PDB file of C-alpha atoms in Angstrom:
ATOM      1  CA  MET A   1      39.641 -21.168 -25.377  1.00  0.00           C
ATOM      2  CA  LYS A   2      42.238 -23.748 -26.059  1.00  0.00           C
ATOM      3  CA  ASN A   3      45.657 -22.662 -26.319  1.00  0.00           C
ATOM      4  CA  ILE A   4      48.055 -22.987 -29.152  1.00  0.00           C
ATOM      5  CA  THR A   5      49.791 -26.092 -27.578  1.00  0.00           C
ATOM      6  CA  GLU A   6      46.558 -28.042 -27.101  1.00  0.00           C
ATOM      7  CA  PHE A   7      45.832 -27.212 -30.974  1.00  0.00           C
ATOM      8  CA  VAL A   8      49.230 -28.380 -31.844  1.00  0.00           C
ATOM      9  CA  ASN A   9      49.112 -31.765 -29.721  1.00  0.00           C
ATOM     10  CA  HIS A  10      45.733 -32.596 -30.995  1.00  0.00           C
ATOM     11  CA  ASP A  11      46.613 -32.327 -34.521  1.00  0.00           C
ATOM     12  CA  HIS A  12      44.261 -29.415 -35.618  1.00  0.00           C
ATOM     13  CA  ILE A  13      46.681 -27.887 -38.124  1.00  0.00           C
ATOM     14  CA  THR A  14      44.168 -29.149 -40.846  1.00  0.00           C
ATOM     15  CA  GLN A  15      41.466 -27.469 -39.129  1.00  0.00           C
ATOM     16  CA  ARG A  16      39.182 -25.102 -41.404  1.00  0.00           C
ATOM     17  CA  PRO A  17      39.810 -21.444 -41.330  1.00  0.00           C
ATOM     18  CA  VAL A  18      37.831 -19.257 -39.389  1.00  0.00           C
ATOM     19  CA  HIS A  19      35.867 -17.030 -41.809  1.00  0.00           C
ATOM     20  CA  VAL A  20      35.555 -13.516 -40.485  1.00  0.00           C
ATOM     21  CA  ASN A  21      33.484 -10.802 -42.123  1.00  0.00           C
ATOM     22  CA  GLN A  22      33.714  -7.963 -39.713  1.00  0.00           C
ATOM     23  CA  VAL A  23      36.664  -5.658 -38.541  1.00  0.00           C
ATOM     24  CA  ASN A  24      35.751  -6.470 -34.788  1.00  0.00           C
ATOM     25  CA  GLN A  25      35.605 -10.076 -35.362  1.00  0.00           C
ATOM     26  CA  ILE A  26      39.085  -9.969 -36.493  1.00  0.00           C
ATOM     27  CA  ASP A  27      40.254  -8.073 -33.497  1.00  0.00           C
ATOM     28  CA  ASP A  28      38.618 -10.492 -31.389  1.00  0.00           C
ATOM     29  CA  PHE A  29      40.456 -13.197 -32.976  1.00  0.00           C
ATOM     30  CA  ALA A  30      43.847 -11.637 -32.521  1.00  0.00           C
ATOM     31  CA  MET A  31      43.303 -10.457 -29.075  1.00  0.00           C
ATOM     32  CA  GLN A  32      41.790 -13.810 -27.674  1.00  0.00           C
ATOM     33  CA  ASN A  33      44.531 -15.962 -28.915  1.00  0.00           C
ATOM     34  CA  ILE A  34      47.906 -13.646 -28.672  1.00  0.00           C
ATOM     35  CA  ASN A  35      48.408 -14.791 -25.171  1.00  0.00           C
ATOM     36  CA  SER A  36      48.663 -18.376 -26.304  1.00  0.00           C
ATOM     37  CA  ILE A  37      50.595 -17.727 -29.331  1.00  0.00           C
ATOM     38  CA  PHE A  38      53.163 -15.573 -27.187  1.00  0.00           C
ATOM     39  CA  LYS A  39      53.425 -18.651 -24.731  1.00  0.00           C
ATOM     40  CA  GLU A  40      54.243 -20.830 -27.749  1.00  0.00           C
ATOM     41  CA  LEU A  41      56.651 -18.567 -29.321  1.00  0.00           C
ATOM     42  CA  CYS A  42      58.501 -17.837 -25.824  1.00  0.00           C
ATOM     43  CA  SER A  43      58.636 -21.734 -25.625  1.00  0.00           C
ATOM     44  CA  VAL A  44      60.319 -22.359 -28.753  1.00  0.00           C
ATOM     45  CA  LEU A  45      62.450 -19.213 -28.883  1.00  0.00           C
ATOM     46  CA  PRO A  46      64.238 -18.930 -25.818  1.00  0.00           C
ATOM     47  CA  ALA A  47      66.161 -15.902 -26.532  1.00  0.00           C
ATOM     48  CA  TRP A  48      62.960 -13.773 -26.316  1.00  0.00           C
ATOM     49  CA  ARG A  49      64.256 -12.808 -22.826  1.00  0.00           C
ATOM     50  CA  ASN A  50      67.234 -10.845 -24.614  1.00  0.00           C
ATOM     51  CA  HIS A  51      64.439  -8.967 -26.662  1.00  0.00           C
ATOM     52  CA  LEU A  52      61.695  -8.341 -24.080  1.00  0.00           C
ATOM     53  CA  ARG A  53      63.792  -7.371 -20.926  1.00  0.00           C
ATOM     54  CA  THR A  54      60.774  -5.703 -18.854  1.00  0.00           C
ATOM     55  CA  ALA A  55      57.249  -6.550 -18.345  1.00  0.00           C
ATOM     56  CA  GLU A  56      56.470  -3.256 -20.082  1.00  0.00           C
ATOM     57  CA  GLU A  57      58.167  -4.326 -23.369  1.00  0.00           C
ATOM     58  CA  PHE A  58      56.560  -7.718 -23.391  1.00  0.00           C
ATOM     59  CA  LYS A  59      53.087  -6.176 -22.804  1.00  0.00           C
ATOM     60  CA  THR A  60      54.133  -3.547 -25.735  1.00  0.00           C
ATOM     61  CA  THR A  61      55.458  -6.064 -27.889  1.00  0.00           C
ATOM     62  CA  ARG A  62      52.476  -8.328 -27.414  1.00  0.00           C
ATOM     63  CA  ALA A  63      49.783  -5.601 -28.127  1.00  0.00           C
ATOM     64  CA  SER A  64      52.143  -4.802 -31.254  1.00  0.00           C
ATOM     65  CA  PHE A  65      51.699  -8.672 -32.445  1.00  0.00           C
ATOM     66  CA  ALA A  66      47.576  -8.378 -32.168  1.00  0.00           C
ATOM     67  CA  LYS A  67      47.325  -5.196 -34.221  1.00  0.00           C
ATOM     68  CA  GLY A  68      50.169  -6.644 -36.874  1.00  0.00           C
ATOM     69  CA  MET A  69      48.072  -9.753 -37.013  1.00  0.00           C
ATOM     70  CA  ILE A  70      44.798  -7.551 -37.454  1.00  0.00           C
ATOM     71  CA  GLU A  71      46.433  -5.449 -40.116  1.00  0.00           C
ATOM     72  CA  ASN A  72      47.892  -8.417 -42.262  1.00  0.00           C
ATOM     73  CA  GLY A  73      44.655 -10.337 -42.114  1.00  0.00           C
ATOM     74  CA  ILE A  74      45.774 -13.030 -39.814  1.00  0.00           C
ATOM     75  CA  VAL A  75      42.297 -14.335 -39.017  1.00  0.00           C
ATOM     76  CA  SER A  76      42.496 -18.066 -38.699  1.00  0.00           C
ATOM     77  CA  MET A  77      44.051 -20.894 -36.321  1.00  0.00           C
ATOM     78  CA  GLU A  78      45.392 -22.370 -39.594  1.00  0.00           C
ATOM     79  CA  GLN A  79      47.294 -19.477 -40.542  1.00  0.00           C
ATOM     80  CA  VAL A  80      48.652 -19.302 -36.692  1.00  0.00           C
ATOM     81  CA  LEU A  81      49.742 -22.702 -36.725  1.00  0.00           C
ATOM     82  CA  ARG A  82      51.474 -22.484 -39.868  1.00  0.00           C
ATOM     83  CA  GLY A  83      53.430 -19.493 -38.300  1.00  0.00           C
ATOM     84  CA  LEU A  84      54.482 -21.415 -35.173  1.00  0.00           C
ATOM     85  CA  SER A  85      55.424 -24.284 -37.171  1.00  0.00           C
ATOM     86  CA  GLN A  86      57.955 -21.941 -38.868  1.00  0.00           C
ATOM     87  CA  ALA A  87      59.229 -20.758 -35.917  1.00  0.00           C
ATOM     88  CA  ARG A  88      60.032 -24.286 -34.688  1.00  0.00           C
ATOM     89  CA  ARG A  89      62.155 -24.679 -37.789  1.00  0.00           C
ATOM     90  CA  GLN A  90      64.397 -21.460 -37.297  1.00  0.00           C
ATOM     91  CA  GLU A  91      67.959 -22.289 -36.458  1.00  0.00           C
ATOM     92  CA  SER A  92      67.951 -18.969 -34.617  1.00  0.00           C
ATOM     93  CA  ASP A  93      66.234 -18.698 -31.275  1.00  0.00           C
ATOM     94  CA  PHE A  94      65.682 -15.081 -31.668  1.00  0.00           C
ATOM     95  CA  PHE A  95      62.222 -13.683 -31.102  1.00  0.00           C
ATOM     96  CA  PRO A  96      60.682 -12.532 -34.392  1.00  0.00           C
ATOM     97  CA  SER A  97      59.280  -9.370 -35.433  1.00  0.00           C
ATOM     98  CA  VAL A  98      55.589  -8.735 -35.829  1.00  0.00           C
ATOM     99  CA  GLY A  99      56.265  -8.727 -39.682  1.00  0.00           C
ATOM    100  CA  LYS A 100      58.338 -11.690 -39.617  1.00  0.00           C
ATOM    101  CA  PHE A 101      55.765 -13.780 -37.938  1.00  0.00           C
ATOM    102  CA  CYS A 102      52.696 -12.569 -40.081  1.00  0.00           C
ATOM    103  CA  SER A 103      54.846 -13.432 -43.044  1.00  0.00           C
ATOM    104  CA  TRP A 104      55.289 -17.184 -41.361  1.00  0.00           C
ATOM    105  CA  CYS A 105      51.766 -17.111 -41.046  1.00  0.00           C
ATOM    106  CA  LYS A 106      51.023 -16.471 -44.602  1.00  0.00           C
ATOM    107  CA  GLY A 107      53.646 -18.603 -45.853  1.00  0.00           C
ATOM    108  CA  GLU A 108      55.076 -16.019 -48.020  1.00  0.00           C
ATOM    109  CA  PRO A 109      58.776 -14.967 -47.876  1.00  0.00           C
ATOM    110  CA  GLU A 110      59.173 -11.965 -45.321  1.00  0.00           C
ATOM    111  CA  TRP A 111      60.689  -9.708 -47.810  1.00  0.00           C
ATOM    112  CA  GLN A 112      57.704  -9.829 -50.028  1.00  0.00           C
ATOM    113  CA  GLY A 113      55.411  -8.915 -47.126  1.00  0.00           C
ATOM    114  CA  ALA A 114      57.637  -5.916 -46.604  1.00  0.00           C
ATOM    115  CA  PHE A 115      57.954  -5.071 -50.217  1.00  0.00           C
ATOM    116  CA  ARG A 116      54.202  -5.026 -50.550  1.00  0.00           C
ATOM    117  CA  ARG A 117      53.601  -2.809 -47.514  1.00  0.00           C
ATOM    118  CA  MET A 118      56.213  -0.566 -49.190  1.00  0.00           C
ATOM    119  CA  LEU A 119      54.387  -0.128 -52.476  1.00  0.00           C
ATOM    120  CA  ASN A 120      50.835   0.365 -50.734  1.00  0.00           C
ATOM    121  CA  ARG A 121      52.324   2.946 -48.363  1.00  0.00           C
ATOM    122  CA  MET A 122      51.878   0.786 -45.270  1.00  0.00           C
ATOM    123  CA  PRO A 123      54.051   1.119 -41.628  1.00  0.00           C
ATOM    124  CA  VAL A 124      57.111  -0.661 -41.502  1.00  0.00           C
ATOM    125  CA  GLN A 125      57.122  -3.467 -39.010  1.00  0.00           C
ATOM    126  CA  SER A 126      60.741  -3.668 -38.084  1.00  0.00           C
ATOM    127  CA  LEU A 127      63.888  -1.590 -38.084  1.00  0.00           C
ATOM    128  CA  ALA A 128      65.341  -3.983 -40.871  1.00  0.00           C
ATOM    129  CA  GLU A 129      62.362  -3.152 -43.000  1.00  0.00           C
ATOM    130  CA  LYS A 130      62.823   0.579 -42.493  1.00  0.00           C
ATOM    131  CA  ARG A 131      66.266   0.546 -43.751  1.00  0.00           C
ATOM    132  CA  ALA A 132      65.706  -1.510 -46.689  1.00  0.00           C
ATOM    133  CA  ARG A 133      62.764   0.969 -47.764  1.00  0.00           C
ATOM    134  CA  GLN A 134      64.915   4.152 -47.176  1.00  0.00           C
ATOM    135  CA  ALA A 135      67.705   2.286 -49.238  1.00  0.00           C
ATOM    136  CA  THR A 136      65.521   1.317 -52.231  1.00  0.00           C
ATOM    137  CA  SER A 137      62.326   3.217 -52.309  1.00  0.00           C
ATOM    138  CA  TRP A 138      63.319   6.189 -54.626  1.00  0.00           C
ATOM    139  CA  ALA A 139      64.975   3.951 -57.168  1.00  0.00           C
ATOM    140  CA  ILE A 140      61.807   1.523 -57.262  1.00  0.00           C
ATOM    141  CA  ARG A 141      59.368   4.066 -57.542  1.00  0.00           C
ATOM    142  CA  ASN A 142      61.229   5.979 -60.512  1.00  0.00           C
ATOM    143  CA  LYS A 143      63.453   3.825 -62.572  1.00  0.00           C
ATOM    144  CA  LEU A 144      63.552   0.211 -61.979  1.00  0.00           C
ATOM    145  CA  PRO A 145      61.445  -2.443 -63.676  1.00  0.00           C
ATOM    146  CA  ALA A 146      59.216  -4.770 -61.549  1.00  0.00           C
ATOM    147  CA  LEU A 147      61.699  -7.676 -61.368  1.00  0.00           C
ATOM    148  CA  ALA A 148      64.777  -5.497 -60.691  1.00  0.00           C
ATOM    149  CA  ALA A 149      62.744  -3.794 -58.235  1.00  0.00           C
ATOM    150  CA  GLU A 150      61.945  -6.851 -56.401  1.00  0.00           C
ATOM    151  CA  ARG A 151      65.820  -7.902 -56.457  1.00  0.00           C
ATOM    152  CA  ARG A 152      66.904  -4.620 -55.319  1.00  0.00           C
ATOM    153  CA  PHE A 153      64.561  -4.572 -52.245  1.00  0.00           C
ATOM    154  CA  LYS A 154      65.168  -8.462 -51.413  1.00  0.00           C
ATOM    155  CA  LEU A 155      68.989  -7.935 -51.209  1.00  0.00           C
ATOM    156  CA  ALA A 156      68.682  -4.791 -49.123  1.00  0.00           C
ATOM    157  CA  PHE A 157      66.118  -6.294 -46.703  1.00  0.00           C
ATOM    158  CA  GLU A 158      68.030  -9.523 -46.201  1.00  0.00           C
ATOM    159  CA  LYS A 159      71.175  -7.523 -45.716  1.00  0.00           C
ATOM    160  CA  TYR A 160      69.665  -5.378 -42.924  1.00  0.00           C
ATOM    161  CA  GLN A 161      67.649  -8.215 -41.508  1.00  0.00           C
ATOM    162  CA  GLY A 162      70.831 -10.065 -40.948  1.00  0.00           C
ATOM    163  CA  LEU A 163      72.499  -6.998 -39.111  1.00  0.00           C
ATOM    164  CA  GLU A 164      69.332  -6.625 -36.729  1.00  0.00           C
ATOM    165  CA  GLU A 165      69.340 -10.196 -35.965  1.00  0.00           C
ATOM    166  CA  GLN A 166      73.019  -9.824 -34.836  1.00  0.00           C
ATOM    167  CA  GLY A 167      72.076  -6.556 -32.871  1.00  0.00           C
ATOM    168  CA  LEU A 168      74.297  -4.819 -35.041  1.00  0.00           C
ATOM    169  CA  LEU A 169      71.230  -2.216 -36.343  1.00  0.00           C
ATOM    170  CA  THR A 170      70.101   0.456 -34.361  1.00  0.00           C
ATOM    171  CA  GLU A 171      67.708   3.469 -34.848  1.00  0.00           C
ATOM    172  CA  LEU A 172      69.864   6.632 -35.664  1.00  0.00           C
ATOM    173  CA  VAL A 173      69.673   9.414 -32.908  1.00  0.00           C
ATOM    174  CA  GLN A 174      67.581  12.184 -34.231  1.00  0.00           C
ATOM    175  CA  LEU A 175      69.232  15.695 -33.961  1.00  0.00           C
ATOM    176  CA  PRO A 176      67.200  18.483 -32.253  1.00  0.00           C
ATOM    177  CA  PRO A 177      65.415  20.978 -34.669  1.00  0.00           C
ATOM    178  CA  ASN A 178      67.580  23.580 -33.768  1.00  0.00           C
ATOM    179  CA  SER A 179      71.239  23.574 -33.047  1.00  0.00           C
ATOM    180  CA  VAL A 180      72.171  24.038 -29.147  1.00  0.00           C
ATOM    181  CA  MET A 181      74.518  27.303 -28.830  1.00  0.00           C
ATOM    182  CA  THR A 182      76.280  28.078 -25.832  1.00  0.00           C
ATOM    183  CA  GLU A 183      77.207  31.443 -24.576  1.00  0.00           C
ATOM    184  CA  PHE A 184      80.883  30.804 -25.106  1.00  0.00           C
ATOM    185  CA  ASP A 185      79.922  29.919 -28.686  1.00  0.00           C
ATOM    186  CA  LYS A 186      77.839  33.099 -29.123  1.00  0.00           C
ATOM    187  CA  GLN A 187      80.758  35.342 -28.106  1.00  0.00           C
ATOM    188  CA  ARG A 188      83.449  33.270 -30.276  1.00  0.00           C
ATOM    189  CA  ASN A 189      81.271  34.057 -33.176  1.00  0.00           C
ATOM    190  CA  SER A 190      80.806  37.570 -32.422  1.00  0.00           C
ATOM    191  CA  THR A 191      84.519  38.367 -32.061  1.00  0.00           C
ATOM    192  CA  THR A 192      86.027  39.842 -35.051  1.00  0.00           C
ATOM    193  CA  VAL A 193      90.045  38.979 -35.591  1.00  0.00           C
ATOM    194  CA  ARG A 194      91.912  41.323 -37.647  1.00  0.00           C
ATOM    195  CA  PRO A 195      95.203  40.602 -39.523  1.00  0.00           C
ATOM    196  CA  GLU A 196      97.244  43.391 -37.638  1.00  0.00           C
ATOM    197  CA  GLN A 197      96.672  41.874 -34.325  1.00  0.00           C
ATOM    198  CA  PHE A 198      99.198  39.258 -35.157  1.00  0.00           C
ATOM    199  CA  LYS A 199     102.808  39.089 -36.416  1.00  0.00           C
ATOM    200  CA  ALA A 200     103.103  40.299 -40.137  1.00  0.00           C
ATOM    201  CA  ASN A 201     103.088  37.548 -42.575  1.00  0.00           C
ATOM    202  CA  SER A 202     102.568  34.846 -39.702  1.00  0.00           C
ATOM    203  CA  VAL A 203     100.110  31.997 -40.289  1.00  0.00           C
ATOM    204  CA  PHE A 204      97.539  33.575 -38.093  1.00  0.00           C
ATOM    205  CA  ALA A 205      97.935  36.854 -39.852  1.00  0.00           C
ATOM    206  CA  ARG A 206      97.276  35.153 -43.227  1.00  0.00           C
ATOM    207  CA  ILE A 207      94.152  33.433 -41.986  1.00  0.00           C
ATOM    208  CA  ALA A 208      92.700  36.442 -40.502  1.00  0.00           C
ATOM    209  CA  GLN A 209      93.266  38.437 -43.931  1.00  0.00           C
ATOM    210  CA  LYS A 210      91.343  35.666 -45.787  1.00  0.00           C
ATOM    211  CA  GLY A 211      88.308  35.987 -43.228  1.00  0.00           C
ATOM    212  CA  ALA A 212      88.467  39.767 -43.768  1.00  0.00           C
ATOM    213  CA  ASN A 213      88.662  39.536 -47.469  1.00  0.00           C
ATOM    214  CA  HIS A 214      85.302  37.671 -47.283  1.00  0.00           C
ATOM    215  CA  GLU A 215      83.611  40.151 -45.091  1.00  0.00           C
TER     216      GLU A 215
END
């Protein structure tokens, strides 16, 4: 199989797309070409080392790209070359998310692909997309007309995408389903404080009295 660099160097950009009729053929196309795609992306986007720090992260992201290509119908070398051409035009050298690369391959703005996935209840492909969906999905589904909905989502997506590219967007820490209570907490919460334990009319006595009034 020729790698992506060979396709580019031999001017195969106008090559006819590979027509695929079966899901397993789409899968084969993605898996057979993903190594060449990653090699080319890493050569034009040197900051990939900041994003893929370990061999395991590299392997996981590569698999995610293959899956994303399958889900987004990236089934021809023509589409892939379009995506790589867009990567070479980027001013930033940061490694793209799978959603961004697939949008480059399709030639559509990334926010449109994210918007379409939200309407079709498909999984998000980046943290920026997740945040944009959280910020706009209720309003879009319940009260906004089509053009206003697209405009609202586009603004939110580009805002969070900018934060993500600057490294300022992180996943929120999930709280445990049950709060953690120490033995000290249990003892403190079981202790009853009475107003008469304190000096009459003192601040502590008045606070204790308020507590007693709500018993």
